[in-house]
Every structure is written in structure tokens, then in C-alpha cells.
Coordinates of C-alpha atoms in Angstrom, one line a residue:
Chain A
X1 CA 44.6 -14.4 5.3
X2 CA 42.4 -17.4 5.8
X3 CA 42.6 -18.8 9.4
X4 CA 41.4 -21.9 11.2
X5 CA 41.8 -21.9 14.1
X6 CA 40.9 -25.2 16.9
X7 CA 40.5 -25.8 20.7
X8 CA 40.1 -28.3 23.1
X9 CA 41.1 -31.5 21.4
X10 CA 41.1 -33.6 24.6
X11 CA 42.8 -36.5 23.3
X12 CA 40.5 -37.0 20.6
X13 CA 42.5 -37.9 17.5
X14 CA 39.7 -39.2 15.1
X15 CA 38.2 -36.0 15.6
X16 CA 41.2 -34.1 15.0
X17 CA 42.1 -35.4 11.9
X18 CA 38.7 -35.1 11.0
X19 CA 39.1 -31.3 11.2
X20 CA 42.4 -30.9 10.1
X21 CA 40.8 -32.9 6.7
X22 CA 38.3 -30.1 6.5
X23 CA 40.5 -27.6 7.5
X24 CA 42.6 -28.7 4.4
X25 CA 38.9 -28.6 2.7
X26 CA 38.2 -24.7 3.4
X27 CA 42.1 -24.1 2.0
X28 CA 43.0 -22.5 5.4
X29 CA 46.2 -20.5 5.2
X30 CA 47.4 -21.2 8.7
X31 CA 46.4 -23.2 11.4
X32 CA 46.1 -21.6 15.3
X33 CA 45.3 -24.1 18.4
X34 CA 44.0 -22.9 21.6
X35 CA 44.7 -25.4 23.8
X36 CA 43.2 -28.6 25.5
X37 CA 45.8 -30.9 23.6
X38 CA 45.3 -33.6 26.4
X39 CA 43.1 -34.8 29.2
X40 CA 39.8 -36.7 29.3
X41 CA 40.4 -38.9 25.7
X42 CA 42.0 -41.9 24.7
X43 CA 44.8 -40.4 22.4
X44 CA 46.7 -38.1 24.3
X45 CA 50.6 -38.4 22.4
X46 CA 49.0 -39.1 19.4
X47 CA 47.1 -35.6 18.9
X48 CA 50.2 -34.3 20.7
X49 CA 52.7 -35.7 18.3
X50 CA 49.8 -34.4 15.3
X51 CA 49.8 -30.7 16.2
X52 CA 53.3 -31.3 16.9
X53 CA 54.5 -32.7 13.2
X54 CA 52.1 -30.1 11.6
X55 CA 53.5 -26.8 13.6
X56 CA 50.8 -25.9 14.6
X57 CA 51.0 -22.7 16.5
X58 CA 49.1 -23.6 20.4
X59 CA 49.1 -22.1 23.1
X60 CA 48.7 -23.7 26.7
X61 CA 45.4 -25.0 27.6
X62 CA 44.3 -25.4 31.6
X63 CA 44.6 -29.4 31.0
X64 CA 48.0 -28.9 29.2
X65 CA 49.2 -26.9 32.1
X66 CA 48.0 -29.2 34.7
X67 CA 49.0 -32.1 33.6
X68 CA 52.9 -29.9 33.5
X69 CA 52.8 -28.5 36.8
X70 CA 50.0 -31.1 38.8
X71 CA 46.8 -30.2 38.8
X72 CA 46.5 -27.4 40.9
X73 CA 43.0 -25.8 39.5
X74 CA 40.9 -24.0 41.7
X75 CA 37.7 -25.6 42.5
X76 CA 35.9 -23.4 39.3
X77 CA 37.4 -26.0 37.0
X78 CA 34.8 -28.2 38.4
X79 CA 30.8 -27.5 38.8
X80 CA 29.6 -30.2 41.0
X81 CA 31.3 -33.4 42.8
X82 CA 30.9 -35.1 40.4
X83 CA 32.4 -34.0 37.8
X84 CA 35.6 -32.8 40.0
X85 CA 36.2 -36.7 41.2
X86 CA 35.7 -37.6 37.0
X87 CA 38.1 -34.9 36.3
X88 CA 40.8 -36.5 38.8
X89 CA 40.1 -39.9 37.3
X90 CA 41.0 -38.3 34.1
X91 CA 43.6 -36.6 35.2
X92 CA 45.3 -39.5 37.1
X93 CA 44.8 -41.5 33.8
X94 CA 46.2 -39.2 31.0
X95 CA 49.0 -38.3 33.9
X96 CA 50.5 -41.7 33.6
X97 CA 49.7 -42.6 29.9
X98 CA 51.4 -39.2 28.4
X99 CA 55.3 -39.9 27.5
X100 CA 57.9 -37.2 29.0
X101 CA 58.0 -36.1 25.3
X102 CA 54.5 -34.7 25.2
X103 CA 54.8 -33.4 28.2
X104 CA 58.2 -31.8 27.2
X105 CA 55.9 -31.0 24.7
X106 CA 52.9 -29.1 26.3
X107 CA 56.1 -27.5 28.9
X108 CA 56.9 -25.1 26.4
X109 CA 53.3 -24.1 25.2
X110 CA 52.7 -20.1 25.7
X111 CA 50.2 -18.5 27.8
X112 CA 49.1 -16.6 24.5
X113 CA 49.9 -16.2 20.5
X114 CA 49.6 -13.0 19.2
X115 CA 49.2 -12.2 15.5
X116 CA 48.4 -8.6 14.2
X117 CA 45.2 -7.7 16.3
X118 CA 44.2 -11.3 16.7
X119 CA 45.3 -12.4 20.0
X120 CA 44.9 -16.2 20.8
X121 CA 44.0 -18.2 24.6
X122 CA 42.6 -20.8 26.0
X123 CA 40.1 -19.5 28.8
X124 CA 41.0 -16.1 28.9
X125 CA 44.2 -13.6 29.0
X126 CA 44.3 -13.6 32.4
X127 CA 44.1 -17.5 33.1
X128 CA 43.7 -20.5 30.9
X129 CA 41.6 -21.9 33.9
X130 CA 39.0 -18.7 33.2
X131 CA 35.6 -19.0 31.4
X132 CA 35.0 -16.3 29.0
X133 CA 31.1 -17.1 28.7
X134 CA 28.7 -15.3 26.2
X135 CA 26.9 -13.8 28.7
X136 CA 29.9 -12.4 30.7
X137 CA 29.5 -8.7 32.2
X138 CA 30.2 -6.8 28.5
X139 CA 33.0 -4.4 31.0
X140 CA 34.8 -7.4 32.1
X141 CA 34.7 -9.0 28.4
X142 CA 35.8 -5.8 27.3
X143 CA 38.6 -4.8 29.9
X144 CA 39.7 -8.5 29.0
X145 CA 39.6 -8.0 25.1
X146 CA 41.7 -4.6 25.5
X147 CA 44.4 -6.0 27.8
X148 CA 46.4 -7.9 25.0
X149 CA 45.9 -5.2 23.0
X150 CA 44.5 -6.9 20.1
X151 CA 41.2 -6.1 18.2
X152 CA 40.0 -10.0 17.9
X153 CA 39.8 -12.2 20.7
X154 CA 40.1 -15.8 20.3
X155 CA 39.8 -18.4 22.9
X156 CA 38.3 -22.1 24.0
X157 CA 37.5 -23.7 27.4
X158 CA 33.5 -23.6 27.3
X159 CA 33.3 -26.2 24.7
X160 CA 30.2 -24.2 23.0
X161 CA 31.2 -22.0 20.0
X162 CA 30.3 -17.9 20.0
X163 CA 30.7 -15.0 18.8
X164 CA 30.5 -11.9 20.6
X165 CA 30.9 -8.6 19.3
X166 CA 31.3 -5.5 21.6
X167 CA 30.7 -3.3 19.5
X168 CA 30.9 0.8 20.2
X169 CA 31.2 0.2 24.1
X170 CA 31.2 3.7 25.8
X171 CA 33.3 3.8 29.1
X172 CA 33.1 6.5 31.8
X173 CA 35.7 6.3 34.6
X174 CA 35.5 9.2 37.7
X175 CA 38.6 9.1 39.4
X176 CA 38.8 10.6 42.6
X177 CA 42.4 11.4 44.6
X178 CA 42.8 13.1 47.4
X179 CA 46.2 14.7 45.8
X180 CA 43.9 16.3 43.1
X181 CA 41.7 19.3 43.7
X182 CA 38.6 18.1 41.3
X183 CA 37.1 15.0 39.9
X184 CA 38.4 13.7 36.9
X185 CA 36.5 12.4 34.5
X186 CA 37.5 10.5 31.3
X187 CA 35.2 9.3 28.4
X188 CA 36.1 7.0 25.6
X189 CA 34.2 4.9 23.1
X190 CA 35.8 1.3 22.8
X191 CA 36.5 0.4 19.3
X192 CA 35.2 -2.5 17.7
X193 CA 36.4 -5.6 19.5
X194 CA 35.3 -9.1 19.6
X195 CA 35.8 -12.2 21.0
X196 CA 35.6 -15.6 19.0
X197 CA 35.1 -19.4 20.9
X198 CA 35.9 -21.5 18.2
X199 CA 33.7 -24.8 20.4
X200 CA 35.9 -27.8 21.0
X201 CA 37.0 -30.1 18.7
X202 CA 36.9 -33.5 20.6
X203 CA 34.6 -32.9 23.2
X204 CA 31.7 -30.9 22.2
X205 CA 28.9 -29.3 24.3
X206 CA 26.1 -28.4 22.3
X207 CA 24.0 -31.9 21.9
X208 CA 25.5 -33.7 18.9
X209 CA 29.0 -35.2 18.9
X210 CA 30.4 -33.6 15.9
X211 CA 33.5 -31.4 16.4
X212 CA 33.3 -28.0 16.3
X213 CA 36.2 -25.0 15.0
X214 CA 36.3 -22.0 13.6
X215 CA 37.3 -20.3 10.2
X216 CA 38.1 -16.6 9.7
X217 CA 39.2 -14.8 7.4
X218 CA 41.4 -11.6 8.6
X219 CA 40.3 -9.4 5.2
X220 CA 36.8 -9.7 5.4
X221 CA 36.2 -10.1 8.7
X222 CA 33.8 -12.8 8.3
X223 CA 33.5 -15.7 11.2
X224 CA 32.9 -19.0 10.0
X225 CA 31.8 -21.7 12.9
X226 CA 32.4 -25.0 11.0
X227 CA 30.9 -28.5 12.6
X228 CA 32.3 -31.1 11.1
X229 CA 30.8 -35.2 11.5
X230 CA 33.6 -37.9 12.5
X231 CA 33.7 -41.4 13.7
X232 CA 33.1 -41.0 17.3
X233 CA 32.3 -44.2 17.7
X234 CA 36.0 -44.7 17.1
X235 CA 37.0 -42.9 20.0
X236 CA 34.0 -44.1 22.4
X237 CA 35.5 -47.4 22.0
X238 CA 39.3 -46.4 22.5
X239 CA 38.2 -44.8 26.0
X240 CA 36.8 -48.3 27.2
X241 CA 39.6 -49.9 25.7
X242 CA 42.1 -47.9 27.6
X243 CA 40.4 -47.9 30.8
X244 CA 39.2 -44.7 31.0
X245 CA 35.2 -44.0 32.6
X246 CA 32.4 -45.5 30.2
X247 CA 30.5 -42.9 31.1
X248 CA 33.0 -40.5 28.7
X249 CA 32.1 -42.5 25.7
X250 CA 28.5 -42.3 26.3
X251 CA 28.8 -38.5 27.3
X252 CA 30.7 -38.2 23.8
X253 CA 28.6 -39.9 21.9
X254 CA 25.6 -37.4 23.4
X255 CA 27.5 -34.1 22.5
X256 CA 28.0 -33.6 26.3
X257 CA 31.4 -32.9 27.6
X258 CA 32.6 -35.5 30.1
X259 CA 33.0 -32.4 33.1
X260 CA 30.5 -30.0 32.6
X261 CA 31.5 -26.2 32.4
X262 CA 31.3 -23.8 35.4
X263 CA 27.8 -22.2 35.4
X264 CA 29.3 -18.8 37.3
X265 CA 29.7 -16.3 34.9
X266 CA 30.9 -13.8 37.4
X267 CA 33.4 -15.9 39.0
X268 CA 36.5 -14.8 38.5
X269 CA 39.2 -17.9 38.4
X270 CA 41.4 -16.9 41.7
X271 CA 43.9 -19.7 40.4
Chain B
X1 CA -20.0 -42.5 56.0
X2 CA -19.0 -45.8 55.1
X3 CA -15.7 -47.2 55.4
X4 CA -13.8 -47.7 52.1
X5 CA -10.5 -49.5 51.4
X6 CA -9.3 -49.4 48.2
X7 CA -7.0 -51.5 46.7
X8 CA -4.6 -50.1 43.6
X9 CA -2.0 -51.9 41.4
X10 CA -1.0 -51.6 38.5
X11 CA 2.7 -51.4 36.3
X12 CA 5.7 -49.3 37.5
X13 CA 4.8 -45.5 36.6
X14 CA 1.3 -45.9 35.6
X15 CA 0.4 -43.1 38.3
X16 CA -1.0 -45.8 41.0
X17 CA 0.3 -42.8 43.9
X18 CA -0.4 -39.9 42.1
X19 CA -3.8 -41.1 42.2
X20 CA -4.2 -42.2 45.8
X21 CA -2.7 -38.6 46.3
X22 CA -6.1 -36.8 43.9
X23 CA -8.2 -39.1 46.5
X24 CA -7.1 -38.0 50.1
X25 CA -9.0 -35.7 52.1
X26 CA -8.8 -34.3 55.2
X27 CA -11.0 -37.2 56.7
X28 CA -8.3 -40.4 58.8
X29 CA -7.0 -42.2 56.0
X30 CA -4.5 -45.1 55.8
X31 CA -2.0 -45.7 53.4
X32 CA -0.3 -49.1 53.4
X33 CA 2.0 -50.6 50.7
X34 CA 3.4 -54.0 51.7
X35 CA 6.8 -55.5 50.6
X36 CA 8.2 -51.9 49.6
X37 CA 11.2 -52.8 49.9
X38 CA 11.9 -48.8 50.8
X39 CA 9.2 -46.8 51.5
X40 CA 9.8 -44.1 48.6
X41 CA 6.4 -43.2 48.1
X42 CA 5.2 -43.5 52.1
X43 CA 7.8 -40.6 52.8
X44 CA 6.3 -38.6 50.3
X45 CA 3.0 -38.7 51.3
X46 CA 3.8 -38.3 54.7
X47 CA 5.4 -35.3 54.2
X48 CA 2.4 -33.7 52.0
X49 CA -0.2 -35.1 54.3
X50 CA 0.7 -35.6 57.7
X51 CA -2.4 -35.9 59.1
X52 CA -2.1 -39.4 56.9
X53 CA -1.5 -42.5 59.4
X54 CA 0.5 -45.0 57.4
X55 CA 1.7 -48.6 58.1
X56 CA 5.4 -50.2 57.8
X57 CA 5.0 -53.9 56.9
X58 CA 6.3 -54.3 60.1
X59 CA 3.3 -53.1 61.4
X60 CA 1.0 -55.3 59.2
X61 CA -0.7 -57.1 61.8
X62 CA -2.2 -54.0 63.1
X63 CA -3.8 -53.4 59.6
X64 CA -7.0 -55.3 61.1
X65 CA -7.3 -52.8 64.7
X66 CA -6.2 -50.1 62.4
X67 CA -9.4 -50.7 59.6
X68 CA -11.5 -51.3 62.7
X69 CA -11.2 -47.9 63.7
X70 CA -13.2 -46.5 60.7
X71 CA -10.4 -45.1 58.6
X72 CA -10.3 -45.2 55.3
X73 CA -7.2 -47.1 53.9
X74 CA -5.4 -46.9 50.6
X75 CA -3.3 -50.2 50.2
X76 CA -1.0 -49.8 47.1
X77 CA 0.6 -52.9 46.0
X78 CA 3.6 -52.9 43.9
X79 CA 4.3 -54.6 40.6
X80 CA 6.7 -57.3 41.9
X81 CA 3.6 -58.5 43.7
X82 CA 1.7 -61.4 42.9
X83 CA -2.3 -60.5 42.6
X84 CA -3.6 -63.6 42.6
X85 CA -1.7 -64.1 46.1
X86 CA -3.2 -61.4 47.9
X87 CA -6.5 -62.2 45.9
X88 CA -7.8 -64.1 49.2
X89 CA -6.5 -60.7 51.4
X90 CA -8.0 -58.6 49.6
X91 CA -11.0 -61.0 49.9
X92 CA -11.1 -61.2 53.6
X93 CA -11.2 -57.1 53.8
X94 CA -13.4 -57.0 50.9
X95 CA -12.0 -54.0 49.6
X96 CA -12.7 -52.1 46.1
X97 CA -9.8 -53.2 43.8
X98 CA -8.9 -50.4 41.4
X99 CA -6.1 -50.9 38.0
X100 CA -4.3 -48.4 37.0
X101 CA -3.0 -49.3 33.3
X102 CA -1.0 -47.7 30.7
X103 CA -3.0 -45.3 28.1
X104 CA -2.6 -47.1 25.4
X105 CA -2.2 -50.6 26.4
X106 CA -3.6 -53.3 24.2
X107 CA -3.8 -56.4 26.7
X108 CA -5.3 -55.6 29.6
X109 CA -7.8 -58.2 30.3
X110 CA -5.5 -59.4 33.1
X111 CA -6.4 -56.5 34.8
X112 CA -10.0 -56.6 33.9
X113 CA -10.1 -59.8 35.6
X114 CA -8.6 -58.6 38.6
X115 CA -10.1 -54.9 39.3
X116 CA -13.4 -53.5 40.1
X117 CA -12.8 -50.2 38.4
X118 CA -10.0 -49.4 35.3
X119 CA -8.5 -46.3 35.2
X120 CA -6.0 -44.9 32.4
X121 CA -2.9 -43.6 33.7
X122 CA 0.4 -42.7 32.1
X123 CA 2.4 -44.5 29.7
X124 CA 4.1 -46.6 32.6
X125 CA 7.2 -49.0 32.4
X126 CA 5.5 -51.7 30.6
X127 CA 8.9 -53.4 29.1
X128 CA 11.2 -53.1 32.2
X129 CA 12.2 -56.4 33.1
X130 CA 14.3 -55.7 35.9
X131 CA 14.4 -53.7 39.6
X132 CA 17.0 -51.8 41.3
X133 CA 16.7 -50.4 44.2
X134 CA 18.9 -49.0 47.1
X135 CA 17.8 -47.1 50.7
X136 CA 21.0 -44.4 50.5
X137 CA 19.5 -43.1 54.1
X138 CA 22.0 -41.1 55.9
X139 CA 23.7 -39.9 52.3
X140 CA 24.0 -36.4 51.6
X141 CA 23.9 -35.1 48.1
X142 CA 25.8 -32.2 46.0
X143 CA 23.1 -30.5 43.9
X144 CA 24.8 -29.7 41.1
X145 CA 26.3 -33.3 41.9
X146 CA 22.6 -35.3 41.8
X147 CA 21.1 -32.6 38.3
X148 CA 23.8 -34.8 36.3
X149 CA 23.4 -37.9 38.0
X150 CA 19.7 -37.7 37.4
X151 CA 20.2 -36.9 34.0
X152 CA 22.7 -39.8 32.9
X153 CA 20.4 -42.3 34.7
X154 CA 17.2 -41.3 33.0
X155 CA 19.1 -40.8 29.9
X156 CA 20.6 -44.3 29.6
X157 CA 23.7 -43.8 30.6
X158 CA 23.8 -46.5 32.9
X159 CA 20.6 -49.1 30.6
X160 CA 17.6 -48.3 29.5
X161 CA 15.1 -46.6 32.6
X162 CA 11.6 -47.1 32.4
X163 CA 11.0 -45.8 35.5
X164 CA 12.6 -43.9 38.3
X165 CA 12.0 -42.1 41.4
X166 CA 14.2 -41.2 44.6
X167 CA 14.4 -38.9 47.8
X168 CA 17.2 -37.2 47.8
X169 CA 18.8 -35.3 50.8
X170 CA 20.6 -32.1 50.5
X171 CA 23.5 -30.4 51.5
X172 CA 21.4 -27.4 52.5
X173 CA 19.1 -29.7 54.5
X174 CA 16.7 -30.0 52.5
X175 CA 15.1 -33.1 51.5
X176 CA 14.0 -33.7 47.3
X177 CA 11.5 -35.9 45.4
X178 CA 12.7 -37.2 41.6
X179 CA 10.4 -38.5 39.4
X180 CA 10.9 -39.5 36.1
X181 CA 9.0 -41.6 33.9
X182 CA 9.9 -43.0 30.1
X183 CA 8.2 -40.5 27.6
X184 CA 7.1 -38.1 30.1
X185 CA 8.0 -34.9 30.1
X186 CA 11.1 -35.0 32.8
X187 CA 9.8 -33.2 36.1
X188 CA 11.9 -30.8 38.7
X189 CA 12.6 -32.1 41.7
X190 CA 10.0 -31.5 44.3
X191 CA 11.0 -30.2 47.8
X192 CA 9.6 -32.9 50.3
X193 CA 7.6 -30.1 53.1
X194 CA 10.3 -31.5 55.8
X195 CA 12.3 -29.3 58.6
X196 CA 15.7 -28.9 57.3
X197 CA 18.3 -31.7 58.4
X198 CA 21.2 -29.4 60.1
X199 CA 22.8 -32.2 62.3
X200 CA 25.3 -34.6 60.7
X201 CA 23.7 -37.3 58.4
X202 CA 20.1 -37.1 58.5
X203 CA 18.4 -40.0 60.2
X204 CA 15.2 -40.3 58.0
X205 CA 14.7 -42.1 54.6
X206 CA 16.5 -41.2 51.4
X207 CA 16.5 -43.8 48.8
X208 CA 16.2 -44.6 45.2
X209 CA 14.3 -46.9 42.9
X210 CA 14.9 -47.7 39.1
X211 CA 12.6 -49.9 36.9
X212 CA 15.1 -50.6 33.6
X213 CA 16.5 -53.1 31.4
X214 CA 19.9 -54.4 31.5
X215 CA 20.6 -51.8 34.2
X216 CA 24.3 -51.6 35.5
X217 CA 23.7 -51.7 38.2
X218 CA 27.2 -51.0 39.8
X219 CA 27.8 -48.4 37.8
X220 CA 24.5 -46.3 38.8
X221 CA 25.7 -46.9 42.9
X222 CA 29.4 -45.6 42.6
X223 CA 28.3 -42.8 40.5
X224 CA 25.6 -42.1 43.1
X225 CA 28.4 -42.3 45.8
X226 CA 30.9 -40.2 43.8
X227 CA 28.1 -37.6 44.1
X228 CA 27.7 -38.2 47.9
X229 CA 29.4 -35.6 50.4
X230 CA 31.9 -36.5 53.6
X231 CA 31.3 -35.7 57.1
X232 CA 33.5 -32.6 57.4
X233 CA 32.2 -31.4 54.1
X234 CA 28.4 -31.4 55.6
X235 CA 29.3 -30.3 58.7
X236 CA 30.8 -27.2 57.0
X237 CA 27.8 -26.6 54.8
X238 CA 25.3 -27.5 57.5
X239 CA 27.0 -24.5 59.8
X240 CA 27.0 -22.2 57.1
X241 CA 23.4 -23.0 56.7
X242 CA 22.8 -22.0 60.2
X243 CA 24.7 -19.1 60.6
X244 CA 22.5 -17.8 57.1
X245 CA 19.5 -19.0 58.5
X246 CA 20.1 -17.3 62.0
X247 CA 20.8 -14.1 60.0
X248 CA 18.0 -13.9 58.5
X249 CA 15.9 -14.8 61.5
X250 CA 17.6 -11.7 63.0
X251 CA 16.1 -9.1 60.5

């Protein structure tokens, strides 16, 4: 089966439809969101009421949630002052402009989606508020592949695509009990696992301001990162339109999300 | 040795302290640069050379008892100075007038007219038309906070910069020099060789100044002060900075 599968949309319908018009391009068999319907961009019940209409299956991203339960993030979200008191302006804007059906909406989204060995988040299994970075220690990415028990990670959150592949990982655990006599030791070779950022469609991080998803087809295996051009001018004028921070549109326009991501590989998201 | 005062102008970013900075020596030297409206590049040098005596324009009236005492004195004058003014100053303390202009720069017989000695310096802010400037003393920075404000600015997030430099104070106490000119390659900030500020908001000069066109100017201050820290919040670093500093003094 051919899959596309999208992420952190932030609001950003030109870019959305942009994707969803390649999407229909590439003759994708089924569609998977990760999350980041809302927050930051102009539109966000229109992509809402999109992914909505098209059934897309999503799954809860760490703007979706907080914008359902308050935002509540731990200071991670945020990697300087700066970008925490732009976050909150964002916040408090997208809080007020989103209709109680798209929150209704974003209510019910799932932690996770789950289908075959593909296993689908937004940050990471354990929290949606969690960066899975490229250069995460290769046990934790590994002990965080194997706990949904899927072969094929998928997630968002960083805003810069990757692929990682953790590939015959040998583990060694020594356990040690006082209830039992001698050491234990167990050995085992990790199978092939690997975990897929599919980049951010409407608020991209990697220097140019086209949207970013990824394609991947579950027979061969094969990983396509697509990057596909849209009017963002469109949207950089909807944000000062609608009151939101200039400084978004000329962060969009750049390729530069409006926040930043956390630098911290090693921290662990105590959210 | 004879007593030399030299006189350097010349555009925004041409270099004009970078090269009073190749000239100093250990000998008494004076550095003067009237109507700064902060003292940007003072504090600088200050801190690199403090064996350098400089002069607040308050102090201007001692410039004559100051020369008199066989110093040799740097006076940099600014852009937004008028040359032909302070021709008849410069006359009176018959000093050795030196241009700094842009590599590159076709018209420069202004300058000819005016200096003793030409010297090529960088590319320099030759189409900024307009001046921003704010002393943010007492203002304590986030890091991470003052990397992206630095960046937007220079960027043109906030109009086109030409030219931009700033001291910056830290939340670790530290104090930072930003330097940024159009077409350069950007620069680090530079730690200013200052004792760490670890007692509420530190009483020396911070401040910023921004050569541009159609510079928003409102925009550039509230994003500066969105980056800016509370009192509790520096009083909770600045112990934290202590008790780490105290620690290490221990081992």
C-alpha cells in the first residue's frame, strides 16, 4: 500500500491543499496525519474542517492537545523566552479564533494510530510534547520504537524531515536481584526498526518555505520525503490580516518555524 | 615622542574602531567620541584596554588638560556628525584626520577633501538612511532569547540593517559584544573581559545601535523586551550562578 502520510499543518491551509493536491499526484492509497492541525497559522477551522471532510486518520498533536486541555506544556516546548511568550501569543490567538466544533474536533484525536507494524505520533509514544530528534541516544530511539510494538515509526514535532534507521541494534541487559543467586544476563539483537519525520507541512524548518511530507510505500519499503512549493505568500498575508505576530509571516516566508525546536536532545519531556 | 591625536570618521561599519583598536599600545592613550549618543564602542574598549583613559562628552571640556598631559588621543567621530563643523576643532588641536571608506566606493572625494590619510575598510552601511538606537542598561538577556533576536534583526525581519552592534548583558552575568555588518560574514558574540554582574540588574552600559532603512522601529524594542528577563527570574539565575561558581572555587 502506498501511504502519505503529513504533520504539523499549523493552520496553514494553502499549504495543505497544496499537499493534499500532490498527495492526489503520487496516487497515495491512504492518507495518515500526525498532528499539529492548529496553532501558530491563520486557518485554524478551515484545515480542521479539511482533514475532517477527507477522513483523514490524525492523531493528537502537542498544539491540538493544548489548545483542548489549556496549555499546560512543560517549559521544553519552548527554547528561549522568546519564543515561549510568541508561543502564548499564538496560543491565546488560535484559543479564541477555533469554533467549539474544531475543538470538539481535536477532543477526540488519539494519542497514536496503529496500522500493521507502522505505528503513527506526533512527538513520540510516550508524549506528543517529546522531540524524537535524529541524533537522539540510538537506546532511547530504540526502547521508544519497540514500545508500540510496531516495526516503523512515524512521527512530527521537529519540523525537519528524517529518516533513521536502527538497524541490527544489539542489546545487553545484567540484571542483578538480591532474590537470585547469580547475574543474569540476556542478549538480543533488535530487529530492523526505523523511525520516519515526515517535516511539517505548514511551517517548515529547513530554510525554504515549501512544505514538506512523506510518501511510503509498505511493500517496498522505500521512504519518499516529498517538498512541495505553494503560495505562501497567501498565508503570510492572512497572519497580518488576522492579527497574528508579523514576525510569523516573515519567519514563514524564510523556511523558519515561528518557535524554534528544543535543542536538548537528551531531555526527556516530564509533561 | 611626540604627541599625536588622530582624528577618524568615516560611514557606519567601515571599521573606524576596529582600527583605533590595531593602533593602541600600551603607552596613555585617549579615546574620545563626542555626541555618542551611548557609548557602545567606549565600553568595549574599556573593557579590552583598561589602561585606556577615555572621555564622556560630559567631560569634554577637560579634552584640552587631558591632551596637555602628553597622551595620545584617538577622537572618533560618528557619521551623524557634521565634518565641516568640527573642521575649525579639529583645527585648533591640529590633529591628523584619518577616513576610513568603504572598499569599493566610487565617490570619495568628499573624504579626500577632508582627511590627511585614506584607508580602505569594510563594505560599511553606505545606503542606511536612518538610526536607531536605545541604551537597554539595567536589561538582562535570555541567551537563547538574544541568538534569535540577533538573527531576525540582521536578517530583516524588522527593515533592512546595514549596520548593527550592541552590548548585551547576560543571565549568567556575563556581559556580550554583537557586531554585525551588511555582507560580512556574521561574527559570534564576543565576551566583554568584565567581572560577572551577580547583583540584581547590572548598573553599567548595555545598549544597542542599528543603522537600517525603513527600520520598525517598535517592533525591534518589544521584541528586544519580550527577550528581556524579570527580577525574580535573575535573581534565581544569578544565585544559581553563585552557588556553581562557589563550587567550583571549592575544588
Amino acid at each position: 500500500m502506498k501511504l502519505a502520510v503529513i504533520s504539523c499543518i499549523h493552520g496553514n491551509l494553502p499549504a495543505l491543499d497544496a499537499v493534499l493536491a500532490d498527495i492526489t499526484q503520487q496516487k497515495a492509497e491512504k492518507i495518515y496525519c500526525v498532528g499539529d492541525l492548529v496553532g501558530y497559522g491563520p486557518y485554524p477551522n478551515e484545515v480542521v474542517e479539511r482533514i475532517r471532510t477527507l477522513n483523514i486518520p490524525t492523531c493528537a498533536g502537542c498544539w491540538d492537545e493544548d489548545v483542548v486541555e489549556g496549555l499546560n506544556a512543560c517549559e521544553c516546548s519552548y527554547p528561549s523566552l522568546l519564543a515561549e511568550k510568541r508561543g502564548m501569543a499564538a496560543h491565546a490567538w488560535t484559543n479564541q479564533e477555533v469554533t467549539p466544533e474544531t475543538r470538539e474536533f481535536l477532543a477526540q484525536l488519539p494519542h497514536s494510530l496503529h496500522e500493521g507494524n507502522l505505528c503513527f505520533v506526533h512527538g513520540s509514544p510516550y508524549s506528543a510534547h517529546e522531540y524524537l530528534l535524529p541524533e537522539m541516544d540510538a537506546f532511547v530511539a530504540m526502547e521508544r520504537v519497540l514500545s508500540t510494538g510496531a516495526d516503523v515509526l512515524f512521527c512530527g514535532h521537529t519540523h525537519v524531515p528524517y529518516v533513521r534507521s536502527l538497524d541490527n541494534g544489539q542489546l545487553q541487559i545484567r540484571i542483578t536481584s538480591p532474590s537470585i543467586d547469580s547475574e543474569q544476563q540476556l542478549n538480543f539483537t533488535a530487529p530492523f526498526q526505523q523511525i520516519i519525520n515526515v517535516g511539517s507541512v505548514g511551517e517548515p524548518r529547513h530554510g525554504r518555505p515549501n512544505a514538506t511530507y512523506v510518501f511510503y510505500d509498505t511493500e517496498t519499503k522505500q521512504v519518499t520525503l516529498r517538498e512541495v512549493s505553494y503560495n505562501y505568500q497567501k498565508t503570510c498575508a492572512a497572519i497580518i490580516e488576522k492579527g497574528l505576530p508579523p514576525i510569523f509571516a516573515w519567519r514563514l516566508a524564510k523556511g523558519l518555524e515561528y518557535a524554534e525546536r528544543a535543542e536538548d536532545p537528551t531531555h526527556v519531556c516530564a509533561r | 615622542m611626540k604627541q599625536l591625536i588622530t582624528a577618524v570618521a568615516g560611514l557606519p561599519g567601515v571599521g573606524k574602531t576596529n582600527w583605533i583598536r590595531q593602533q593602541l599600545t600600551q603607552q596613555p592613550t585617549l579615546y574620545f567620541s563626542p555626541a555618542t549618543r551611548i557609548g557602545i564602542d567606549q565600553t568595549r574598549l574599556a573593557a579590552e584596554f583598561p589602561h585606556m583613559q577615555f572621555l564622556a562628552d560630559d567631560q569634554q571640556a577637560q579634552l584640552g588638560s587631558f591632551l596637555a598631559s602628553g597622551v595620545n588621543a584617538y577622537l572618533e567621530l560618528g557619521y551623524h556628525l557634521d565634518l565641516a563643523q568640527i573642521a575649525p576643532i579639529l583645527d585648533t588641536l591640529n590633529c591628523h584626520r584619518v577616513a576610513i571608506v568603504p572598499a569599493g566606493m566610487q565617490e570619495t572625494s568628499d573624504w579626500e577633501e577632508w582627511a590627511d590619510e585614506m584607508i580602505t575598510g569594510s563594505s560599511g552601511a553606505i545606503d542606511a538612511n536612518s538610526l536607531w538606537v536605545a541604551n537597554t542598561t539595567g536589561h538582562v538577556i535570555d541567551p537563547d532569547s538574544l541568538e534569535v533576536f540577533w538573527y531576525e534583526l540582521t536578517q530583516g525581519a524588522y527593515g533592512t540593517v546595514s549596520r548593527a552592534k550592541g552590548i548585551f548583558e547576560l543571565v549568567d552575568g556575563l556581559s556580550v559584544y554583537g557586531d554585525f555588518v551588511a555582507g560580512l560574514q556574521p561574527q559570534d558574540f564576543d565576551e566583554l573581559n568584565l567581572p560577572r554582574w551577580l547583583e540584581g540588574r547590572p548598573q553599567r552600559l548595555s545598549g544597542i545601535e542599528v543603522w537600517g532603512n525603513q527600520l520598525d522601529e517598535a517592533a525591534i524594542a518589544q521584541t528586544f523586551q519580550d527577550c528581556c528577563l524579570s527580577d525574580a527570574v535573575i535573581h534565581h539565575y544569578q544565585q544559581q550562578v553563585k552557588e556553581i561558581l562557589s563550587q567550583e572555587a571549592m575544588v
